[in-house]
Short mmCIF file of C-alpha atoms and ligand atoms in Angstrom, two decimals:
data_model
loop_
_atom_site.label_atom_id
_atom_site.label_comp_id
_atom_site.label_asym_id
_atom_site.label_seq_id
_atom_site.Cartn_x
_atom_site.Cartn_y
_atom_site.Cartn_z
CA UNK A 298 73.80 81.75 47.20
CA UNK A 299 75.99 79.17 48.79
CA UNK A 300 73.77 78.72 51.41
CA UNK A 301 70.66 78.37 49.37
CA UNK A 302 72.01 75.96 47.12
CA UNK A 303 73.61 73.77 50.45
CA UNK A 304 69.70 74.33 51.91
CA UNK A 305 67.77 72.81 48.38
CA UNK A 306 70.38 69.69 48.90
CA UNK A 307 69.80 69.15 52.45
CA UNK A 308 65.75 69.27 51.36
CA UNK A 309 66.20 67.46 48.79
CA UNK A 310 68.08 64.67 50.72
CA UNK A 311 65.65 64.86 53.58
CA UNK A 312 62.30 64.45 51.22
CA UNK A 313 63.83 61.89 49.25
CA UNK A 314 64.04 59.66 51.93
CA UNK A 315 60.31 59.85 52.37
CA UNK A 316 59.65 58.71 48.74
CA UNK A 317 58.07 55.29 48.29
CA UNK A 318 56.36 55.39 44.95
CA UNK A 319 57.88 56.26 41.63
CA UNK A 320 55.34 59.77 41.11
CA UNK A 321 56.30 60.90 44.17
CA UNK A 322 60.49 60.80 42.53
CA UNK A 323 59.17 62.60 39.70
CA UNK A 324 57.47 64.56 41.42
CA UNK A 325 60.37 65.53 42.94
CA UNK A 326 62.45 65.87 40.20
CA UNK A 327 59.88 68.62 38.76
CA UNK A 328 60.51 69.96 41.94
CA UNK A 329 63.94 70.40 42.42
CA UNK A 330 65.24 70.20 38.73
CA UNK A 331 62.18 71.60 36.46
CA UNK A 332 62.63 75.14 34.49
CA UNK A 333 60.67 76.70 37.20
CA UNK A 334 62.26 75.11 40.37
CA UNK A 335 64.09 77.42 42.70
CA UNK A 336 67.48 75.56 41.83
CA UNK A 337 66.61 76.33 38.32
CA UNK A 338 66.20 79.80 39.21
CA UNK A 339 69.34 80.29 41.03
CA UNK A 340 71.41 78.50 38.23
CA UNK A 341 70.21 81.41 36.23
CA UNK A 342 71.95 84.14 38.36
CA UNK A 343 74.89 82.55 38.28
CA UNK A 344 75.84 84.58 35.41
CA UNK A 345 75.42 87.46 37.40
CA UNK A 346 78.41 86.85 39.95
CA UNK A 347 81.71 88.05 40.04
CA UNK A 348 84.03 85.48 38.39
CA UNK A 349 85.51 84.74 42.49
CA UNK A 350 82.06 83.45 43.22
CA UNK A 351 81.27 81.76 40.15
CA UNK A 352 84.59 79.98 40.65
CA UNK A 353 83.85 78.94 43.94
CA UNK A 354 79.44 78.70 43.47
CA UNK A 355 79.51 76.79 39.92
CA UNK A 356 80.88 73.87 40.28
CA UNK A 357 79.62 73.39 43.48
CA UNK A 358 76.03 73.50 41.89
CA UNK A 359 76.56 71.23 39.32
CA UNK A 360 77.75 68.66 41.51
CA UNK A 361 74.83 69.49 43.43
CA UNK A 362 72.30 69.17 40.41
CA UNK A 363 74.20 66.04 39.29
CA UNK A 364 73.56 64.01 42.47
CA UNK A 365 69.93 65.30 42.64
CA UNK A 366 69.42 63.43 39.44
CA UNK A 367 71.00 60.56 39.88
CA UNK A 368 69.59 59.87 43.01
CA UNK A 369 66.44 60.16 41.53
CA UNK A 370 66.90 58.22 38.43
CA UNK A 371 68.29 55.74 41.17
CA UNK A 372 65.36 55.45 42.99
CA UNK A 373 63.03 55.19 39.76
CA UNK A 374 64.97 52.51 38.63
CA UNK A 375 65.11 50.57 41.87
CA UNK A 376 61.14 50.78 42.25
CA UNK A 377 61.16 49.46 39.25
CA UNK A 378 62.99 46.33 39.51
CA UNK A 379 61.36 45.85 42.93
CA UNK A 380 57.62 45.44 40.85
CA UNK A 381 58.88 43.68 37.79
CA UNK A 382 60.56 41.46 40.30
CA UNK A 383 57.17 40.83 42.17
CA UNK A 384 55.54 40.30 38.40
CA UNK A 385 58.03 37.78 37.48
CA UNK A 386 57.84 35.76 40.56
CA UNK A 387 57.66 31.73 40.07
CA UNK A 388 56.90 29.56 43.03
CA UNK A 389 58.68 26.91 42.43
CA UNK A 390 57.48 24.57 45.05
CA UNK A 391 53.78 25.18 43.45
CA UNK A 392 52.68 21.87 42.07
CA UNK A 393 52.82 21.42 38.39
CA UNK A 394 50.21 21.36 36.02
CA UNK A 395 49.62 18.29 34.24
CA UNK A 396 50.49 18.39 30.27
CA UNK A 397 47.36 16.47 28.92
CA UNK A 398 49.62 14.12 25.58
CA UNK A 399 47.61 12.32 23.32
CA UNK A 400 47.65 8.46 23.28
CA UNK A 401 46.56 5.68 21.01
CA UNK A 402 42.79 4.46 20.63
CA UNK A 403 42.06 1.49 22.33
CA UNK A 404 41.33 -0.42 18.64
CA UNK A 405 45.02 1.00 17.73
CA UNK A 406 46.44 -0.75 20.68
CA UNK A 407 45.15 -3.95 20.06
CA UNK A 408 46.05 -3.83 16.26
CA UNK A 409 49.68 -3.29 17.30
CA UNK A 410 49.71 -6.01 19.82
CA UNK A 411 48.12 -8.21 17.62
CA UNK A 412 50.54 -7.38 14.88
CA UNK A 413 53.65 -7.69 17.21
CA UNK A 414 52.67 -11.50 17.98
CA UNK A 415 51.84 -12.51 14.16
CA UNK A 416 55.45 -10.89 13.37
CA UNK A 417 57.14 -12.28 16.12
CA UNK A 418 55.84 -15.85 14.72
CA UNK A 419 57.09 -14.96 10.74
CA UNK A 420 54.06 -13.37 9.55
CA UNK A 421 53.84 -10.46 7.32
CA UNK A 422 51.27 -7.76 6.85
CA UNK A 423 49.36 -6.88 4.49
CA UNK A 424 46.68 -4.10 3.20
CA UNK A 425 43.51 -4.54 1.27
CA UNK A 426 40.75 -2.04 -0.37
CA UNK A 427 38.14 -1.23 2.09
CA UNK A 428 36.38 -0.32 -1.06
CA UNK A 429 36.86 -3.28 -3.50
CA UNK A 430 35.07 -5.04 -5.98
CA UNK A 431 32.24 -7.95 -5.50
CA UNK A 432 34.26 -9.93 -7.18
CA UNK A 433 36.94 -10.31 -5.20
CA UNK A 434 34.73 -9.89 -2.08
CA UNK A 435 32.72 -12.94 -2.96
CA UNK A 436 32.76 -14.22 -6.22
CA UNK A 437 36.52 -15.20 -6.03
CA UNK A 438 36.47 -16.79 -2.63
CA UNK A 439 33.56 -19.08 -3.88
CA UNK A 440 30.63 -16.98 -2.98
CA UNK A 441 28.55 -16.72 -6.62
CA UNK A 442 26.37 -14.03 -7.28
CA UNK A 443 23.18 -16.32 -6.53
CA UNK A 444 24.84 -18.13 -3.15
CA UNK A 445 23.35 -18.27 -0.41
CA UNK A 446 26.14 -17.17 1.77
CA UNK A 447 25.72 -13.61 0.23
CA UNK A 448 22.79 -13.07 2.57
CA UNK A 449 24.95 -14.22 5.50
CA UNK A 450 26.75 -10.71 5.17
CA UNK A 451 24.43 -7.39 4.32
CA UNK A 452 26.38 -5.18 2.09
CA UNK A 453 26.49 -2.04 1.71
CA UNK A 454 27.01 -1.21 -2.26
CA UNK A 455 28.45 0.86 -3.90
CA UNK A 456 27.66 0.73 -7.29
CA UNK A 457 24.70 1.24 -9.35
CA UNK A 458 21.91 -2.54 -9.42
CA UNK A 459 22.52 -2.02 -13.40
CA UNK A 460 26.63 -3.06 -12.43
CA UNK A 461 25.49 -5.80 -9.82
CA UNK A 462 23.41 -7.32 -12.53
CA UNK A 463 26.50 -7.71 -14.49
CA UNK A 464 28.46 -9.14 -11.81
CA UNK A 465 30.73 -5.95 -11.77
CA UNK A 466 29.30 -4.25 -8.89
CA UNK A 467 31.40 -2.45 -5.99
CA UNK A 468 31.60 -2.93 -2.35
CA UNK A 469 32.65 -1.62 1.37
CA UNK A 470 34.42 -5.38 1.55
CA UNK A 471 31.94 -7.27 4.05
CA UNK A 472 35.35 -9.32 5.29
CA UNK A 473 39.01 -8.93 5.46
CA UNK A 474 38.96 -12.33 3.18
CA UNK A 475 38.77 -9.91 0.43
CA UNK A 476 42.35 -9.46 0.67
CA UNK A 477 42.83 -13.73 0.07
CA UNK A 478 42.93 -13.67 -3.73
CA UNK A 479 44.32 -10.59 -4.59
CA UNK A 480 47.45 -10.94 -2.37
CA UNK A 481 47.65 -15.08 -3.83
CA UNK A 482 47.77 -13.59 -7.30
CA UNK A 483 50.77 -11.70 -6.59
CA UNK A 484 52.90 -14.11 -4.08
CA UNK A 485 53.73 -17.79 -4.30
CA UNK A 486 53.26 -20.14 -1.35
CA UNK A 487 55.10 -20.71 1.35
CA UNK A 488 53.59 -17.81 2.98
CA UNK A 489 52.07 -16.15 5.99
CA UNK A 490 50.30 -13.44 6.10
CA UNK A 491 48.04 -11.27 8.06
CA UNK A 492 45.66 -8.86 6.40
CA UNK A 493 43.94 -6.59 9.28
CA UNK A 494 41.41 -3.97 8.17
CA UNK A 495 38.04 -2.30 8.58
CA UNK A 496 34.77 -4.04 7.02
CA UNK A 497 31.30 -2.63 7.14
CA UNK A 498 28.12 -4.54 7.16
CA UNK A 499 24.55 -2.96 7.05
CA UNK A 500 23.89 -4.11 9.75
CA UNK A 501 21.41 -2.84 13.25
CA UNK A 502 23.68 -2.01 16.09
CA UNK A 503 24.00 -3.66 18.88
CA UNK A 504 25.85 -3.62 22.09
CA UNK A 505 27.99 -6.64 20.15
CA UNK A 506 27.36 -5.44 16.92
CA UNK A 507 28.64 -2.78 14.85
CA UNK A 508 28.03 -1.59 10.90
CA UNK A 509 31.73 -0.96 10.64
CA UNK A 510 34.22 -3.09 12.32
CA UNK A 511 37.53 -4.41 12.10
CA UNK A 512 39.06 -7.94 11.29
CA UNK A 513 42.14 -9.57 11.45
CA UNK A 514 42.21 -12.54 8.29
CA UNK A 515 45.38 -15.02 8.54
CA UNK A 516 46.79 -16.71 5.07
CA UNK A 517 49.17 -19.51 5.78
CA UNK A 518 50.07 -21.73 2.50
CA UNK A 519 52.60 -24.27 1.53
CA UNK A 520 53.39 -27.61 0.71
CA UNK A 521 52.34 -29.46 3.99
CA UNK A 522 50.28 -27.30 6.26
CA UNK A 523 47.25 -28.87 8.06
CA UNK A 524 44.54 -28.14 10.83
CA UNK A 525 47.38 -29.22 13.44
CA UNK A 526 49.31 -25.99 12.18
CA UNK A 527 46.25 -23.68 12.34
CA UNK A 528 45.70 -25.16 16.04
CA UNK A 529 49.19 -24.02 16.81
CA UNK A 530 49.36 -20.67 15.50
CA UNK A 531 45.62 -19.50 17.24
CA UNK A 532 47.27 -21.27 20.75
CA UNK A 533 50.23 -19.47 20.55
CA UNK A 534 48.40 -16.45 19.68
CA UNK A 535 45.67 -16.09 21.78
CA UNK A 536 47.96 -17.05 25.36
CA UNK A 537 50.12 -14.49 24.15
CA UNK A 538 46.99 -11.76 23.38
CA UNK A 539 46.12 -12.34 26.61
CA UNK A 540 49.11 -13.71 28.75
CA UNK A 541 47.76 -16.64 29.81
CA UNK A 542 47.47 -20.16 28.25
CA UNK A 543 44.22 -20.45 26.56
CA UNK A 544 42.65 -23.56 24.95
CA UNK A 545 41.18 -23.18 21.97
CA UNK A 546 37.83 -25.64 20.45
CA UNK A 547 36.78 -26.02 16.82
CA UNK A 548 33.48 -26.63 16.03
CA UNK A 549 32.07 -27.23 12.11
CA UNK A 550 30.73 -24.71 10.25
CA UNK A 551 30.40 -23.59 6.90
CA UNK A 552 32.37 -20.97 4.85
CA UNK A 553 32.42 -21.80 1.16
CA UNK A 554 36.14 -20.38 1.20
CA UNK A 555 37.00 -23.08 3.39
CA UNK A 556 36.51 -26.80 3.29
CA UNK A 557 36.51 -28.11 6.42
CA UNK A 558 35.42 -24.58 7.51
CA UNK A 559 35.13 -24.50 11.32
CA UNK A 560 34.26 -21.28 14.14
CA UNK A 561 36.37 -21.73 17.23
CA UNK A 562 35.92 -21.18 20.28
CA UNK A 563 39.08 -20.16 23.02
CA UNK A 564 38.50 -20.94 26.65
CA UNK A 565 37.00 -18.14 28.39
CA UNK A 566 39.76 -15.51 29.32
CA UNK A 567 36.97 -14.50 32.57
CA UNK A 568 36.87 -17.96 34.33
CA UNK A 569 39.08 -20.04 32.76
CA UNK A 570 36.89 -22.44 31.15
CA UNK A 571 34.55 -23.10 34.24
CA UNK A 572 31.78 -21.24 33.48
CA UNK A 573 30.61 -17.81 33.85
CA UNK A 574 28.42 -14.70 32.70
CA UNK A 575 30.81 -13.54 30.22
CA UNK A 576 30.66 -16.96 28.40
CA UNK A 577 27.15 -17.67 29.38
CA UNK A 578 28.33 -20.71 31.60
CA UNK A 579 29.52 -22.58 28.49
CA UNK A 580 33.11 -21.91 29.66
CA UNK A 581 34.33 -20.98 25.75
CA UNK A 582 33.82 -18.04 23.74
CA UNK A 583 33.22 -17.76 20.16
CA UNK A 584 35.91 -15.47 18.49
CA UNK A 585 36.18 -15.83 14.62
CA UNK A 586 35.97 -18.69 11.54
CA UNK A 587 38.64 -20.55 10.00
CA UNK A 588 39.08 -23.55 7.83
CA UNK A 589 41.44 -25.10 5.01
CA UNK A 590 41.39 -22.80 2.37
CA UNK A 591 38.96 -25.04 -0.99
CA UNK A 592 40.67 -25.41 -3.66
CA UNK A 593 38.40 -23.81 -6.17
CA UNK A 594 39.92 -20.30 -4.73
CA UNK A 595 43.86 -21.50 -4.85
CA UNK A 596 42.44 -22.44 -8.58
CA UNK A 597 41.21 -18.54 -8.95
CA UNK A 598 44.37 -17.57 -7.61
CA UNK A 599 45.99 -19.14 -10.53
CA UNK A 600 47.81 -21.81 -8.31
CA UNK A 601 47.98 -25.72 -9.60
CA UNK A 602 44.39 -27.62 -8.12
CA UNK A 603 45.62 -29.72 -5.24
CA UNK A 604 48.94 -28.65 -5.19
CA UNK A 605 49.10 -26.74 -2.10
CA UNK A 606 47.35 -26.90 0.86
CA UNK A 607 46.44 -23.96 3.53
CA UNK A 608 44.33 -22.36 6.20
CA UNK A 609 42.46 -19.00 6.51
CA UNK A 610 41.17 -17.52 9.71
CA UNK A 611 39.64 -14.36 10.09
CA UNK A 612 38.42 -13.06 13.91
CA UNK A 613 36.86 -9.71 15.05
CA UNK A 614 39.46 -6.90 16.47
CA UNK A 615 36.88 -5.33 18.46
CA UNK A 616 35.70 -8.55 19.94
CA UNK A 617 38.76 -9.09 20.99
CA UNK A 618 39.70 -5.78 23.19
CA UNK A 619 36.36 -6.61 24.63
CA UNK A 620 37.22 -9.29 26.18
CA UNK A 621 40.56 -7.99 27.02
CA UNK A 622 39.64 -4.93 28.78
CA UNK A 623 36.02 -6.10 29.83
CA UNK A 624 34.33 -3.59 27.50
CA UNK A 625 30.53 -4.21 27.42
CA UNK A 626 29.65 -2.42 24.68
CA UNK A 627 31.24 -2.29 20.75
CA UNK A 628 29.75 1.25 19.98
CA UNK A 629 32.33 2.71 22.75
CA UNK A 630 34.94 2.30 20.49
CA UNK A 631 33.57 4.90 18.07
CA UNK A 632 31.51 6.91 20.16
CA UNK A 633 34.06 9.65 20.58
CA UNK A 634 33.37 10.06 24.09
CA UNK A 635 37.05 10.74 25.81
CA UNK A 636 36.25 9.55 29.18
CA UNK A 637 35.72 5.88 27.38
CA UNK A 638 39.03 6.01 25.37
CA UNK A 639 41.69 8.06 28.00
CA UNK A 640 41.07 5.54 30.38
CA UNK A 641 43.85 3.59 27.89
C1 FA5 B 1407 33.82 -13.89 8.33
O1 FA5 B 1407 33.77 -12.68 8.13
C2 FA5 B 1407 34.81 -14.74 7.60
N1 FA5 B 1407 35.42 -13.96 6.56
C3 FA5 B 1407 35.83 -15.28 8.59
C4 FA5 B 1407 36.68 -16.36 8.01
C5 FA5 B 1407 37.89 -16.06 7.45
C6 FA5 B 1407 36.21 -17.67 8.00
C7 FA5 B 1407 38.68 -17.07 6.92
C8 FA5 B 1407 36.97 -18.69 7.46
C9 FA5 B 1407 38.20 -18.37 6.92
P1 FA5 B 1407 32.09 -13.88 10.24
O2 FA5 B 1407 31.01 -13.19 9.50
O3 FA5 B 1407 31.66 -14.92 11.21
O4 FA5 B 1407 33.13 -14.50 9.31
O5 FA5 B 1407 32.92 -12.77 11.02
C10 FA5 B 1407 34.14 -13.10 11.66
C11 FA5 B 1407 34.28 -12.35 12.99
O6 FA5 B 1407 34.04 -10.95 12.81
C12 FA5 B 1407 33.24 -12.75 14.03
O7 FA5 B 1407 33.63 -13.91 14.71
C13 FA5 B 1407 33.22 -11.55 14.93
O8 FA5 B 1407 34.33 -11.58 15.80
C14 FA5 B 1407 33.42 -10.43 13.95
N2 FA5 B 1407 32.13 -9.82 13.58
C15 FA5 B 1407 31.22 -10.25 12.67
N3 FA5 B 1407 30.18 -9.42 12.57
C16 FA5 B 1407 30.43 -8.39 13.42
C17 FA5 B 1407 29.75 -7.17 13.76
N4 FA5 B 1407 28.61 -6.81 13.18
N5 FA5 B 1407 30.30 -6.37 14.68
C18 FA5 B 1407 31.49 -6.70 15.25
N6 FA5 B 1407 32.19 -7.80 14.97
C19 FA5 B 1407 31.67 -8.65 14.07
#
C-alpha cells in the first residue's frame, strides 16, 4: 500500500506539471482526491491494516493527500491572479483622453469683461425687469403713448390692447433704459451705474439683427458732470474692451431721454481708422446712443428740475463681441451650434 500511495504522488507530481489551465487542476483534483479516485479508495482500507501499518501507512497518506491539495489550490489560485492581472492591466504610457469641461458662452464672456472695466472705473451694477411695464419703458423716459419714437422700437406686448389703451400695458423692455427711472427713484445722485440686460424687439432677423439682444445702459449723475465726462468714460472703456487706444466720434441724434442725444461712433478696431470692409471705408463704427440725460425724466424720477446734471449711454453687447472676435453673423450667438461657441 506504501508503494501505491508513493506511485499516485509521483503521478500526481508528474501530471501536474503539465497543467496550464485551471479545468485541467480540477480536473485533477477529481482525479486524485474525488470519492471515487484510487487514493480515495485506498484511504478506505486503511482501516483494514494491522495497527504496525496503519502507524507507519496513515500519516504518511495524509501528508500525501494534504500536499495534493494544496498544490492544486496553489495552482488555481496562481492562474488566477495571472488573468485578473492581464484584465487589470493599465498602459500607462497610452495617451490620455481628453476630459471635454464646459466653458462660458461667448455673450457671457463679454458681459464679464465689460463688467470688470465699468467696476474697475467705480461703477456699480444693476438689474432690471426684462418684463416691465410701458410705463417705465417709455412713458417715463419721455416717450408718450402717441410719440413718435415708439415706432422707432417694435414691441413685443404683453398685455391685452384694452390695458395699452389705458396706458397700463406690459412689455419685453425694448431697451436697457428701462432700468433709468426705476433705479433714480430709489438712489440719489452722485452715482454710476451700469444696467446690462436682455431686450427683445419684433423685429426680422438679420445677419446684424436679432429679436432678442442684449444691452449695456450707463447712468452717471451728479452735481457737475458734462459731455467731457461721458467722452472719458467710453475712451477709457472701449481701449480697454479691446486693448488698444480707440477714438471715439459723436454725431447728433435724437433720443427724447436725452437732450443733446448723440450715436457715436469708435474708430474702427479692424484698420484703425483708415478705412476698411468692416467699417465700410468710413474708418468708424457705429456702436450705441448716448446723450445728457432731459430733465423732464430726472423730474419723473422725483429729483429737483435742473438740479443735477448727467449722461446715459446704452450700446449693443452682441455688437460688440462681433467686432471683437470678427463674428459675421448675430444669430451665432443663439444658434446652439457647439462648433460656433467651443471655439471660446
Ligand atoms: C437704444 O436702445 C437707446 N436706449 C440707447 C440709448 C441709451 C440712447 C441711453 C441714449 C441714452 P438703439 O435702438 O439705437 O438705442 O439701440 C442701441 C444699440 O443696441 C445699437 O447701437 C446696437 O448696438 C444695439 N441694437 C439695436 N437694435 C439691435 C438689434 N435688433 N440686434 C442687435 N443689436 C441691436
Amino acid at each position: 500500500m506504501l508503494e501505491k500511495i508513493k506511485k499516485i504522488k509521483e503521478n500526481f507530481l508528474e501530471e501536474i506539471k503539465k497543467t496550464t489551465q485551471e479545468k485541467e487542476l480540477v480536473d485533477l483534483r477529481v482525479k486524485y482526491l474525488g470519492k471515487k479516485s484510487e487514493f480515495n479508495q485506498l484511504l478506505k482500507n486503511l482501516k483494514n491494516l494491522s495497527p504496525e501499518e496503519k502507524r507507519e501507512i496513515g500519516p504518511f497518506a495524509n501528508e500525501v493527500k494534504k500536499e495534493i491539495y494544496t498544490k492544486i489550490e496553489a495552482g488555481i489560485t496562481k492562474i488566477e491572479d495571472a488573468e485578473n492581472t492581464e484584465k487589470e492591466w493599465i498602459d500607462v504610457t497610452a495617451p490620455g483622453k481628453k476630459i471635454r469641461q464646459g466653458h462660458l458662452h461667448p455673450l457671457s464672456i463679454v458681459q464679464r469683461d465689460i463688467e470688470d472695466i465699468f467696476t474697475t472705473m467705480g461703477f456699480e451694477i444693476a438689474d432690471g425687469p426684462e418684463v416691465d411695464s410701458e410705463y417705465y419703458n417709455f412713458d417715463a423716459i419721455n416717450i408718450p403713448a402717441d410719440h413718435p419714437a415708439r415706432d422707432m422700437q417694435d414691441t413685443f406686448w404683453i398685455s391685452k390692447e384694452a390695458d395699452r389703451k389705458k396706458g397700463e400695458g406690459i412689455v419685453l423692455r425694448t431697451q436697457t433704459s428701462n432700468v433709468q427711472v426705476q433705479y433714480m427713484q430709489k438712489h440719489k445722485p452722485p452715482f454710476r451705474v451700469i444696467a446690462p440686460g436682455r431686450v427683445f424687439r419684433s423685429e426680422a432677423t438679420d445677419a446684424s439683427h436679432e429679436h432678442t439682444f442684449h444691452q449695456f445702459e450707463a447712468l452717471v449723475v451728479g452735481d457737475n458732470v458734462s459731455v467731457a465726462n461721458f467722452l472719458y468714460i467710453a475712451e477709457t472703456f472701449f481701449s480697454k474692451f479691446f486693448g488698444k487706444k480707440l477714438k471715439i466720434r459723436l454725431r447728433p441724434s435724437y433720443f427724447p431721454f436725452v437732450e443733446p442725444g448723440f450715436e457715436f461712433d469708435i474708430s474702427c478696431t479692424n484698420c484703425g481708422g483708415k478705412g476698411c470692409s468692416t467699417c465700410s471705408q468710413t474708418g468708424w463704427i457705429e456702436v450705441g446712443g448716448a446723450g445728457m440725460v432731459h430733465q423732464n425724466v430726472f423730474e419723473t424720477a422725483g429729483y429737483e428740475r435742473g438740479k443735477y446734471q448727467g449722461f446715459a449711454w446704452g450700446f449693443g453687447l452682441e455688437r460688440l463681441a462681433m467686432m471683437k472676435y470678427k463674428i459675421n453673423d448675430i444669430r451665432l450667438f443663439h444658434s446652439g451650434d457647439v462648433r460656433f461657441t467651443k471655439q471660446f
